[in-house]
Amino acid sequence: MSYSRLGLVAQLITIRSRLLSGSGLVVGTFFFAAALRPTLIPRTDLTQGVLAGGCFAAGYGLGVALQWLWRYLQIPELATRPRRLAKVVIIILCLCGAIASLWESANWQNSIRAAMQMPLVDGSHPLNVCALAIVTFVSVLAIARLLSMLVQVIAQFFRRYIPRRLANVAGVGIAAVLAWSVASNVVVSSVFSALDSSYAKYDALFEPKRLQPAESSRTGSSASLVRWDELGRAGREFIADEDTAAEISTFTGRPAQEAIRVYVGLGAASNPEARAKLALEELKRVGGFRKSTMIIITPTGTGWVDPASMDAVEYLCRGDVASVAVQYSYLSSPLSLLAQPEYGSETARALFLEIYGYWTTLPKQSRPRLYLHGLSLGAMNSEKSVGLFEIIDDPISGALWSGPPFDSRVWRSVSDARNKGTPQWLPVFRDSSLVRFMNQSGQAVPRGAPWGPLRVVYLQYASDPIVFFDYRDAYRQPSWMNSPRGPDVSAQLSWYPIVTMLQLGLDMAVATTAPIGHGHVYAPQDYVEGWSAVLGVQDWGQQDLFLLKEHLAAKIRAKVDDRGG
């Protein structure tokens, strides 16, 4: 390269350096490099690029703020010429650091993909990530500079009437209020309204392969108290996709009953209390209280009930089980948690009070054993549905809660109070007679360890960000990162201030894209272990349980393949 070209490059760098903050570039590059490191969920080129660009923008903003604070405190700076030279050096070093991080990014992503037996990313991954990160950063930077201009305009107006610094404060405050108002009232409200409308329309769609039940004993039939169209898409899937007594009997080689499933959709009644009463009446109509086992299910935000869980418990009970669920939202669990955090708990509480209130009036020797169950947001709301002191005289038999969100109070308190030396991703709580934790490797206590009268099992994967996200990860390393780590957590995962929290926040949004048995996708074989522990199953041998796991896993794989085709 000629000296003239080198001079041109130096001039271009010098011009660009005047437009960008040196401290912003340093902090931004650190955040960018940290964002490329693996966390819990494997990322696509798109999610990795958006995350890296967003983290660079966040770091750049933090660096600019630190630089402003430095000048505001009137701390001496370098002279103009040395400062420009230093900025050129900073740009070159940051560029080298970014390139080195991008070079390693494929290996970092492949470390978590290998732990989950997923295909590895190819050689184009770093280039795609870089392009998407640049687009994201430029977009965020443009918005930030527009806001800065708004602050200046407002401050300039107020300087006519009040002191300069007070006008600056007023400019920042008013601009922040205006931006938040527009974002929350216009953008967020519009987004949630659109999502709620689209999810509602999707929920109302009929699937040709799921026909209305002909048997009068099933919910949604012509004799049912709940019309087929009132069940919603998730409810119709729940009712129509159960295995028959003949199918269960053929697999087990022993007599089986028809399992009972009751579901009340969001459109079946005007409020949670009315839907809960309707669910109780339908449960009585179909003979649910004549079964030996009854499960009160709190579904996910969309109303979905995990078929992997229900198949497991119905096979283990050989159909001698009744389950009941009531829908409370159309939105997915993360969106429902943001938009309707109280509505799910109200519905879960109303359903529990109705079922439990009637159940306590029945003779103890003939009524079914009563259990609670929920996945994701359903697990958290199911926790909230029952009060310890109201059941102390007549307790239920137990609960299986899978993938409980990080904000679940009972889960959090038990996990934080775990026995010393046990990992957060698979804790042991006291003598394990009341609460146990399980993952794809089983439970931490011996299989024959004694239970108390009430059995509670938390099924959680170490790679599930919905379980292990925490806002405090912004400033301190979470304990689940300590050694030993979970079986599906990358050894190359590292903690970085602020960045790790942002990474896990994105992981939550894509947690259900992980393979079955990882992330927030719970496998039927793990549900078999969980329900076996909660129910206290005694009439299934280890070989029989192994075959059941294989059978249910094959069934789920067939469903996934069918949808993919």
Coordinates of C-alpha atoms in Angstrom, one line a residue:
M1 CA 0.0 0.0 0.0
S2 CA 1.4 3.4 -1.0
Y3 CA 2.1 6.2 1.5
S4 CA -0.7 8.3 -0.1
R5 CA -3.2 5.5 0.6
L6 CA -2.0 5.1 4.2
G7 CA -2.4 8.8 4.6
L8 CA -5.9 8.7 3.3
V9 CA -6.8 5.9 5.7
A10 CA -5.4 7.9 8.6
Q11 CA -7.4 10.9 7.6
L12 CA -10.6 8.8 7.4
I13 CA -10.0 7.4 10.8
T14 CA -9.3 10.9 12.2
I15 CA -12.5 12.2 10.7
R16 CA -14.5 9.3 12.2
S17 CA -12.8 9.7 15.5
R18 CA -14.3 13.2 15.8
L19 CA -17.8 11.8 15.4
L20 CA -17.4 9.0 18.0
S21 CA -16.6 9.0 21.7
G22 CA -13.4 7.2 22.6
S23 CA -14.7 6.1 26.0
G24 CA -17.9 5.0 24.4
L25 CA -15.9 2.9 21.9
V26 CA -13.9 1.2 24.7
V27 CA -16.9 0.3 26.8
G28 CA -19.0 -0.6 23.8
T29 CA -16.3 -2.9 22.3
F30 CA -16.1 -4.6 25.7
F31 CA -19.8 -5.1 25.8
F32 CA -19.8 -6.3 22.1
A33 CA -17.1 -8.9 22.8
A34 CA -18.9 -10.1 25.9
A35 CA -22.2 -10.4 24.1
L36 CA -20.6 -12.9 21.7
R37 CA -19.8 -15.3 24.5
P38 CA -22.3 -18.2 24.9
T39 CA -25.0 -18.1 27.6
L40 CA -27.8 -20.7 28.0
I41 CA -29.6 -20.9 24.7
P42 CA -27.9 -21.3 21.3
R43 CA -28.4 -18.2 19.1
T44 CA -29.1 -17.8 15.4
D45 CA -27.1 -15.3 13.3
L46 CA -30.1 -12.9 13.7
T47 CA -30.4 -13.1 17.5
Q48 CA -26.7 -13.0 18.0
G49 CA -26.3 -10.0 15.7
V50 CA -29.1 -8.0 17.3
L51 CA -27.8 -8.8 20.8
A52 CA -24.2 -7.9 20.0
G53 CA -25.3 -4.6 18.3
G54 CA -27.6 -3.7 21.2
C55 CA -24.9 -4.5 23.8
F56 CA -22.4 -2.3 21.9
A57 CA -24.9 0.5 21.9
A58 CA -25.5 0.1 25.6
G59 CA -21.8 0.1 26.3
Y60 CA -21.3 3.1 24.0
G61 CA -24.0 5.0 25.9
L62 CA -22.4 4.1 29.2
G63 CA -19.0 5.3 28.0
V64 CA -20.4 8.6 26.7
A65 CA -22.1 9.1 30.1
L66 CA -18.8 8.5 31.9
Q67 CA -17.1 10.9 29.6
W68 CA -19.8 13.6 30.2
L69 CA -19.4 13.0 34.0
W70 CA -15.6 13.4 33.7
R71 CA -16.0 16.8 32.0
Y72 CA -18.8 17.9 34.3
L73 CA -16.5 17.3 37.3
Q74 CA -13.9 19.4 35.4
I75 CA -11.2 16.8 35.7
P76 CA -8.2 17.7 33.4
E77 CA -8.2 16.1 29.9
L78 CA -5.4 15.6 27.3
A79 CA -4.7 18.5 25.0
T80 CA -6.4 18.5 21.6
R81 CA -3.7 16.9 19.5
P82 CA -2.7 14.1 22.0
R83 CA -6.4 13.4 22.5
R84 CA -7.1 13.0 18.8
L85 CA -4.1 10.7 18.5
A86 CA -5.3 8.7 21.5
K87 CA -8.7 8.3 19.9
V88 CA -7.2 7.0 16.7
V89 CA -5.2 4.4 18.7
I90 CA -8.4 3.5 20.6
I91 CA -10.3 3.0 17.4
I92 CA -7.6 0.7 16.0
L93 CA -7.4 -1.3 19.2
C94 CA -11.2 -1.6 19.5
L95 CA -11.4 -2.7 15.8
C96 CA -8.8 -5.4 16.4
G97 CA -10.6 -6.5 19.6
A98 CA -14.0 -6.7 17.8
I99 CA -12.4 -8.7 14.9
A100 CA -10.8 -11.1 17.3
S101 CA -14.0 -11.7 19.2
L102 CA -15.9 -12.2 16.0
W103 CA -13.3 -14.7 14.9
E104 CA -13.9 -16.7 18.1
S105 CA -17.7 -16.3 18.1
A106 CA -18.4 -19.4 16.1
N107 CA -16.4 -21.6 18.5
W108 CA -18.2 -20.0 21.5
Q109 CA -21.6 -20.7 20.0
N110 CA -20.6 -24.2 19.0
S111 CA -19.7 -25.0 22.6
I112 CA -23.3 -24.7 23.7
R113 CA -24.6 -26.3 20.6
A114 CA -22.4 -29.3 21.2
A115 CA -23.7 -29.6 24.8
M116 CA -27.3 -29.8 23.3
Q117 CA -26.4 -32.1 20.4
M118 CA -27.3 -29.4 17.8
P119 CA -25.8 -28.7 14.4
L120 CA -22.8 -26.4 14.5
V121 CA -22.8 -22.9 13.0
D122 CA -20.9 -22.5 9.7
G123 CA -18.1 -20.2 8.7
S124 CA -20.4 -17.3 7.6
H125 CA -21.6 -16.9 11.2
P126 CA -19.1 -14.1 12.1
L127 CA -19.8 -12.1 9.0
N128 CA -23.6 -12.3 9.4
V129 CA -23.3 -11.3 13.0
C130 CA -21.1 -8.4 12.3
A131 CA -23.4 -7.0 9.6
L132 CA -26.5 -7.3 11.8
A133 CA -24.7 -5.8 14.8
I134 CA -23.7 -2.7 12.7
V135 CA -27.3 -2.2 11.6
T136 CA -28.6 -2.6 15.1
F137 CA -26.0 -0.2 16.6
V138 CA -26.6 2.5 13.9
S139 CA -30.3 2.3 14.5
V140 CA -30.0 2.7 18.2
L141 CA -27.4 5.5 17.8
A142 CA -29.7 7.4 15.5
I143 CA -32.6 7.1 18.0
A144 CA -30.3 8.2 20.8
R145 CA -29.1 11.3 18.8
L146 CA -32.7 12.2 18.0
L147 CA -33.4 12.2 21.7
S148 CA -30.3 14.3 22.3
M149 CA -31.5 16.8 19.9
L150 CA -34.9 16.9 21.6
V151 CA -33.2 17.5 24.9
Q152 CA -31.2 20.4 23.4
V153 CA -34.3 22.0 21.9
I154 CA -36.3 21.8 25.2
A155 CA -33.3 23.1 27.2
Q156 CA -32.7 25.9 24.8
F157 CA -36.3 27.0 25.2
F158 CA -36.1 27.0 29.0
R159 CA -32.8 28.9 29.1
R160 CA -34.7 32.1 28.4
Y161 CA -36.4 31.9 31.7
I162 CA -34.3 29.8 34.1
P163 CA -30.5 29.2 34.8
R164 CA -28.6 27.1 32.2
R165 CA -28.0 24.0 34.3
L166 CA -31.6 24.0 35.6
A167 CA -32.8 24.3 32.0
N168 CA -30.6 21.3 31.1
V169 CA -32.1 19.2 33.8
A170 CA -35.6 20.3 32.7
G171 CA -34.7 19.3 29.1
V172 CA -33.6 15.8 30.1
G173 CA -36.6 15.3 32.4
I174 CA -39.2 16.4 29.9
A175 CA -37.6 14.6 27.0
A176 CA -37.5 11.4 29.1
V177 CA -41.2 11.7 30.0
L178 CA -42.2 12.4 26.4
A179 CA -40.1 9.4 25.1
W180 CA -41.5 7.1 27.8
S181 CA -45.0 8.3 27.2
V182 CA -44.8 7.7 23.4
A183 CA -43.1 4.3 23.9
S184 CA -45.5 3.0 26.6
N185 CA -48.8 4.5 25.4
V186 CA -48.3 4.4 21.7
V187 CA -45.7 1.7 20.8
V188 CA -46.1 -0.7 23.7
S189 CA -49.9 -0.5 23.9
S190 CA -50.2 -0.8 20.1
V191 CA -47.9 -3.8 20.1
F192 CA -49.7 -5.6 22.9
S193 CA -53.1 -4.8 21.4
A194 CA -52.0 -6.2 18.1
L195 CA -50.4 -9.3 19.7
D196 CA -53.5 -9.9 21.8
S197 CA -55.7 -9.6 18.8
S198 CA -53.6 -11.9 16.7
Y199 CA -53.2 -14.5 19.4
A200 CA -57.0 -14.3 20.0
K201 CA -57.7 -14.9 16.3
Y202 CA -55.2 -17.7 16.2
D203 CA -56.8 -19.2 19.3
A204 CA -60.2 -19.2 17.6
L205 CA -58.9 -21.1 14.5
F206 CA -60.3 -24.6 14.0
E207 CA -58.0 -27.4 13.1
P208 CA -59.5 -29.8 10.6
K209 CA -57.7 -32.8 12.1
R210 CA -59.2 -32.2 15.6
L211 CA -62.9 -33.1 15.5
Q212 CA -65.5 -32.4 18.1
P213 CA -65.8 -35.4 20.5
A214 CA -68.8 -37.6 20.0
E215 CA -68.8 -39.1 23.4
S216 CA -71.0 -37.3 25.9
S217 CA -68.5 -37.9 28.7
R218 CA -66.0 -35.6 27.1
T219 CA -65.7 -31.8 27.3
G220 CA -66.7 -30.0 24.1
S221 CA -69.2 -32.7 23.1
S222 CA -72.8 -31.8 22.3
A223 CA -73.7 -32.8 25.9
S224 CA -70.9 -30.7 27.5
L225 CA -71.4 -27.5 29.5
V226 CA -68.6 -26.0 27.4
R227 CA -69.1 -25.7 23.7
W228 CA -66.4 -26.9 21.3
D229 CA -65.8 -23.4 19.9
E230 CA -65.4 -22.0 23.5
L231 CA -62.4 -24.2 24.2
G232 CA -60.1 -22.2 22.0
R233 CA -57.2 -23.7 20.0
A234 CA -55.2 -24.8 23.0
G235 CA -58.2 -26.3 24.7
R236 CA -59.2 -28.3 21.7
E237 CA -55.7 -29.6 21.4
F238 CA -55.8 -30.6 25.1
I239 CA -59.1 -32.4 24.8
A240 CA -58.6 -34.0 21.4
D241 CA -55.1 -35.3 21.6
E242 CA -55.3 -37.6 24.6
D243 CA -54.6 -41.3 24.2
T244 CA -57.5 -43.7 24.6
A245 CA -57.9 -46.4 27.3
A246 CA -57.3 -49.0 24.5
E247 CA -54.0 -47.3 23.5
I248 CA -52.8 -47.1 27.1
S249 CA -53.9 -50.8 27.7
T250 CA -52.1 -52.0 24.6
F251 CA -48.8 -50.4 25.7
T252 CA -49.0 -51.4 29.4
G253 CA -50.5 -54.8 28.9
R254 CA -52.9 -54.1 31.8
P255 CA -56.5 -52.8 32.0
A256 CA -56.9 -49.1 31.6
Q257 CA -59.6 -46.4 32.0
E258 CA -60.5 -43.5 29.8
A259 CA -58.7 -40.5 31.3
I260 CA -60.8 -37.4 31.9
R261 CA -59.7 -33.9 30.7
V262 CA -61.8 -30.8 31.4
Y263 CA -60.9 -27.4 29.9
V264 CA -62.7 -24.0 29.9
G265 CA -61.6 -21.5 27.4
L266 CA -61.3 -17.7 27.9
G267 CA -64.5 -17.1 25.9
A268 CA -66.6 -19.5 27.9
A269 CA -67.5 -17.0 30.6
S270 CA -66.9 -13.3 31.4
N271 CA -64.6 -13.6 34.4
P272 CA -62.2 -16.0 36.2
E273 CA -64.8 -16.9 38.9
A274 CA -67.4 -17.8 36.4
R275 CA -65.0 -19.9 34.4
A276 CA -63.9 -21.7 37.5
K277 CA -67.4 -22.5 38.5
L278 CA -68.1 -23.8 35.0
A279 CA -65.0 -26.0 35.2
L280 CA -66.2 -27.5 38.5
E281 CA -69.7 -28.3 37.1
E282 CA -68.2 -29.9 34.0
L283 CA -65.8 -31.9 36.1
K284 CA -68.7 -33.2 38.2
R285 CA -70.7 -33.9 35.1
V286 CA -68.1 -36.2 33.5
G287 CA -67.3 -38.0 36.7
G288 CA -63.9 -36.6 37.5
F289 CA -64.3 -37.0 41.2
R290 CA -64.7 -40.7 40.8
K291 CA -61.1 -41.1 39.6
S292 CA -58.3 -41.9 42.1
T293 CA -56.2 -39.0 41.0
M294 CA -57.1 -35.4 40.2
I295 CA -54.9 -32.6 38.8
I296 CA -55.6 -28.9 38.8
I297 CA -53.6 -27.5 35.9
T298 CA -52.6 -23.9 35.4
P299 CA -51.8 -23.6 31.7
T300 CA -49.1 -21.3 30.1
G301 CA -50.0 -17.8 29.0
T302 CA -51.5 -19.0 25.7
G303 CA -53.7 -21.6 27.5
W304 CA -51.4 -24.4 26.3
V305 CA -51.1 -27.6 28.5
D306 CA -47.9 -29.5 27.8
P307 CA -49.0 -32.9 26.2
A308 CA -45.7 -34.4 27.3
S309 CA -46.7 -34.0 30.9
M310 CA -50.3 -35.2 30.5
D311 CA -49.3 -38.3 28.5
A312 CA -46.8 -39.2 31.2
V313 CA -49.3 -38.9 34.2
E314 CA -52.1 -40.6 32.3
Y315 CA -50.0 -43.6 31.4
L316 CA -48.6 -43.9 34.9
C317 CA -52.1 -43.9 36.3
R318 CA -53.4 -46.1 33.5
G319 CA -56.1 -43.6 32.8
D320 CA -57.4 -43.4 36.3
V321 CA -56.9 -39.7 36.5
A322 CA -58.9 -36.5 35.9
S323 CA -57.3 -33.1 35.0
V324 CA -58.9 -29.7 34.8
A325 CA -57.6 -26.4 33.3
V326 CA -58.9 -22.9 32.8
Q327 CA -57.5 -20.4 30.2
Y328 CA -56.6 -16.9 31.4
S329 CA -54.8 -15.3 28.4
Y330 CA -54.1 -15.5 24.7
L331 CA -50.5 -14.2 25.0
S332 CA -47.4 -16.3 25.4
S333 CA -46.0 -16.6 28.9
P334 CA -43.3 -13.9 28.7
L335 CA -45.8 -11.4 27.2
S336 CA -48.6 -12.4 29.6
L337 CA -46.2 -11.9 32.4
L338 CA -45.5 -8.3 31.2
A339 CA -49.0 -7.3 30.2
Q340 CA -51.3 -9.3 32.5
P341 CA -49.2 -10.4 35.5
E342 CA -52.2 -10.6 37.9
Y343 CA -54.8 -12.1 35.7
G344 CA -53.2 -15.6 35.6
S345 CA -52.9 -15.8 39.4
E346 CA -56.6 -14.7 39.8
T347 CA -57.8 -17.5 37.5
A348 CA -55.6 -20.1 39.1
R349 CA -56.7 -19.0 42.5
A350 CA -60.4 -19.0 41.5
L351 CA -60.1 -22.6 40.1
F352 CA -58.3 -23.9 43.1
L353 CA -60.9 -22.5 45.5
E354 CA -63.7 -24.0 43.5
I355 CA -62.2 -27.5 43.1
Y356 CA -60.6 -27.7 46.6
G357 CA -63.8 -26.3 48.3
Y358 CA -65.9 -29.1 46.7
W359 CA -63.2 -31.7 47.2
T360 CA -63.1 -31.1 51.0
T361 CA -66.8 -31.9 51.2
L362 CA -66.3 -35.4 49.9
P363 CA -65.5 -38.5 52.1
K364 CA -61.8 -38.7 52.5
Q365 CA -61.7 -42.5 51.9
S366 CA -63.4 -42.2 48.5
R367 CA -62.3 -38.9 47.0
P368 CA -59.3 -38.6 44.6
R369 CA -55.9 -37.5 45.6
L370 CA -55.5 -33.9 44.6
Y371 CA -52.4 -32.5 42.9
L372 CA -51.3 -29.2 41.3
H373 CA -49.4 -28.7 38.1
G374 CA -48.1 -26.0 35.8
L375 CA -45.4 -25.2 33.3
S376 CA -43.7 -21.8 33.0
L377 CA -46.0 -19.0 34.0
G378 CA -48.5 -21.7 34.8
A379 CA -46.1 -23.0 37.5
M380 CA -45.8 -19.6 39.1
N381 CA -49.5 -18.9 39.1
S382 CA -50.2 -22.4 40.4
E383 CA -47.8 -21.7 43.3
K384 CA -49.9 -18.6 44.1
S385 CA -53.2 -20.4 43.9
V386 CA -52.8 -22.2 47.2
G387 CA -52.2 -20.9 50.7
L388 CA -50.4 -23.1 53.2
F389 CA -52.6 -22.2 56.2
E390 CA -55.9 -22.9 54.3
I391 CA -54.9 -26.5 53.5
I392 CA -53.1 -27.4 56.7
D393 CA -56.1 -29.2 58.1
D394 CA -56.9 -31.0 54.9
P395 CA -53.8 -30.9 52.7
I396 CA -53.5 -31.8 49.0
S397 CA -51.2 -34.6 48.0
G398 CA -48.6 -32.6 46.1
A399 CA -47.5 -30.7 43.0
L400 CA -45.3 -30.9 40.0
W401 CA -44.1 -27.5 38.8
S402 CA -41.9 -27.4 35.7
G403 CA -39.8 -24.5 34.4
P404 CA -40.9 -22.1 37.2
P405 CA -40.1 -18.5 36.2
F406 CA -37.4 -16.7 38.1
D407 CA -40.0 -14.5 39.8
S408 CA -41.8 -17.5 41.4
R409 CA -41.8 -16.7 45.1
V410 CA -42.0 -20.2 46.6
W411 CA -39.4 -21.6 44.2
R412 CA -37.1 -18.6 44.9
S413 CA -37.3 -19.0 48.7
V414 CA -36.7 -22.7 48.6
S415 CA -33.9 -22.4 46.1
D416 CA -32.2 -19.7 48.1
A417 CA -32.5 -21.8 51.3
R418 CA -30.9 -24.9 49.8
N419 CA -28.5 -27.0 51.7
K420 CA -24.9 -25.7 51.7
G421 CA -22.8 -27.2 48.9
T422 CA -25.7 -28.1 46.6
P423 CA -25.8 -26.2 43.2
Q424 CA -28.6 -23.8 42.4
W425 CA -29.5 -25.7 39.3
L426 CA -30.2 -28.9 41.3
P427 CA -30.6 -27.9 45.0
V428 CA -31.3 -30.1 48.0
F429 CA -33.7 -28.6 50.5
R430 CA -33.4 -29.8 54.1
D431 CA -34.2 -33.5 54.3
S432 CA -36.0 -33.6 50.9
S433 CA -39.2 -34.9 52.5
L434 CA -41.3 -32.0 51.3
V435 CA -39.6 -30.4 48.2
R436 CA -37.3 -31.9 45.6
F437 CA -35.7 -30.7 42.4
M438 CA -35.1 -32.7 39.3
N439 CA -33.6 -32.2 35.8
Q440 CA -32.8 -34.5 32.9
S441 CA -30.3 -36.3 35.1
G442 CA -32.9 -37.2 37.7
Q443 CA -33.0 -35.9 41.3
A444 CA -30.2 -35.1 43.6
V445 CA -31.4 -37.4 46.4
P446 CA -31.5 -41.2 46.4
R447 CA -34.6 -42.7 44.7
G448 CA -35.7 -44.4 47.9
A449 CA -35.4 -41.4 50.2
P450 CA -38.6 -41.0 52.4
W451 CA -41.3 -38.5 51.6
G452 CA -43.6 -36.7 53.9
P453 CA -47.4 -36.5 53.4
L454 CA -47.1 -33.7 50.9
R455 CA -44.8 -34.1 47.8
V456 CA -43.6 -31.1 45.7
V457 CA -41.3 -31.5 42.8
Y458 CA -39.7 -28.8 40.7
L459 CA -38.6 -29.9 37.3
Q460 CA -36.0 -27.5 35.9
Y461 CA -33.1 -27.6 33.4
A462 CA -29.9 -25.8 34.1
S463 CA -30.1 -24.3 30.6
D464 CA -33.6 -22.8 31.2
P465 CA -33.2 -18.9 31.2
I466 CA -36.8 -18.4 32.3
V467 CA -35.9 -20.2 35.5
F468 CA -32.5 -18.7 36.1
F469 CA -32.7 -15.1 34.8
D470 CA -32.3 -12.5 37.5
Y471 CA -32.1 -8.7 37.3
R472 CA -29.2 -8.9 39.8
D473 CA -27.1 -10.6 37.2
A474 CA -26.4 -7.1 36.0
Y475 CA -24.0 -6.5 38.9
R476 CA -23.1 -9.9 40.4
Q477 CA -22.3 -13.4 39.1
P478 CA -25.2 -15.9 39.6
S479 CA -24.4 -18.9 41.7
W480 CA -25.5 -21.4 38.9
M481 CA -22.4 -20.4 37.0
N482 CA -20.2 -21.8 39.8
S483 CA -18.6 -25.1 39.4
P484 CA -19.9 -27.8 39.0
R485 CA -22.2 -26.5 36.2
G486 CA -25.3 -28.1 34.8
P487 CA -25.0 -30.9 32.2
D488 CA -26.1 -28.6 29.3
V489 CA -24.4 -25.4 30.2
S490 CA -21.3 -24.4 28.2
A491 CA -18.0 -24.4 30.1
Q492 CA -17.1 -21.2 28.1
L493 CA -20.0 -19.2 29.6
S494 CA -18.6 -16.2 31.6
W495 CA -20.2 -13.5 33.6
Y496 CA -19.9 -9.8 32.6
P497 CA -21.6 -6.8 34.2
I498 CA -24.8 -5.7 32.5
V499 CA -24.1 -7.8 29.4
T500 CA -24.9 -11.2 31.0
M501 CA -28.3 -9.9 32.1
L502 CA -29.0 -8.6 28.6
Q503 CA -27.9 -12.0 27.2
L504 CA -30.2 -13.9 29.5
G505 CA -33.1 -11.5 28.8
L506 CA -32.8 -12.4 25.1
D507 CA -32.4 -16.1 26.0
M508 CA -35.8 -16.0 27.7
A509 CA -37.4 -14.8 24.4
V510 CA -36.0 -17.8 22.5
A511 CA -36.0 -20.4 25.3
T512 CA -38.5 -22.6 23.5
T513 CA -36.3 -22.9 20.4
A514 CA -33.9 -25.2 22.2
P515 CA -34.1 -29.0 21.5
I516 CA -36.4 -31.2 23.5
G517 CA -34.8 -31.8 26.9
H518 CA -33.0 -28.4 27.1
G519 CA -33.9 -24.8 27.7
H520 CA -37.6 -24.3 28.3
V521 CA -38.7 -27.5 26.3
Y522 CA -39.3 -30.2 28.8
A523 CA -39.1 -33.8 27.7
P524 CA -41.7 -36.6 28.4
Q525 CA -39.1 -38.9 29.9
D526 CA -38.3 -36.2 32.5
Y527 CA -42.0 -35.8 33.2
V528 CA -42.2 -39.5 33.8
E529 CA -39.6 -39.2 36.5
G530 CA -41.3 -36.2 38.0
W531 CA -44.8 -37.6 38.1
S532 CA -43.4 -41.0 39.4
A533 CA -41.9 -39.1 42.4
V534 CA -45.0 -36.9 43.1
L535 CA -47.5 -39.8 42.7
G536 CA -45.4 -42.3 44.6
V537 CA -45.7 -44.8 41.8
Q538 CA -45.0 -48.4 43.1
D539 CA -46.5 -50.6 40.4
W540 CA -44.1 -49.7 37.6
G541 CA -40.7 -51.5 37.4
Q542 CA -37.6 -49.7 36.2
Q543 CA -37.7 -51.5 32.8
D544 CA -41.3 -50.6 32.4
L545 CA -40.6 -47.0 33.1
F546 CA -37.7 -47.0 30.6
L547 CA -40.0 -48.4 27.9
L548 CA -42.6 -45.8 28.8
K549 CA -40.1 -43.0 28.4
E550 CA -39.0 -44.3 25.0
H551 CA -42.7 -44.6 23.9
L552 CA -43.6 -41.1 24.9
A553 CA -40.4 -39.6 23.5
A554 CA -41.1 -41.3 20.1
K555 CA -44.7 -39.9 20.2
I556 CA -43.4 -36.3 20.8
R557 CA -40.8 -36.7 18.0
A558 CA -43.5 -37.9 15.6
K559 CA -45.6 -34.8 16.4
V560 CA -42.6 -32.5 15.8
D561 CA -41.8 -34.2 12.5
D562 CA -45.5 -34.0 11.5
R563 CA -45.6 -30.2 12.1
G564 CA -42.3 -29.8 10.4
G565 CA -43.6 -31.6 7.3

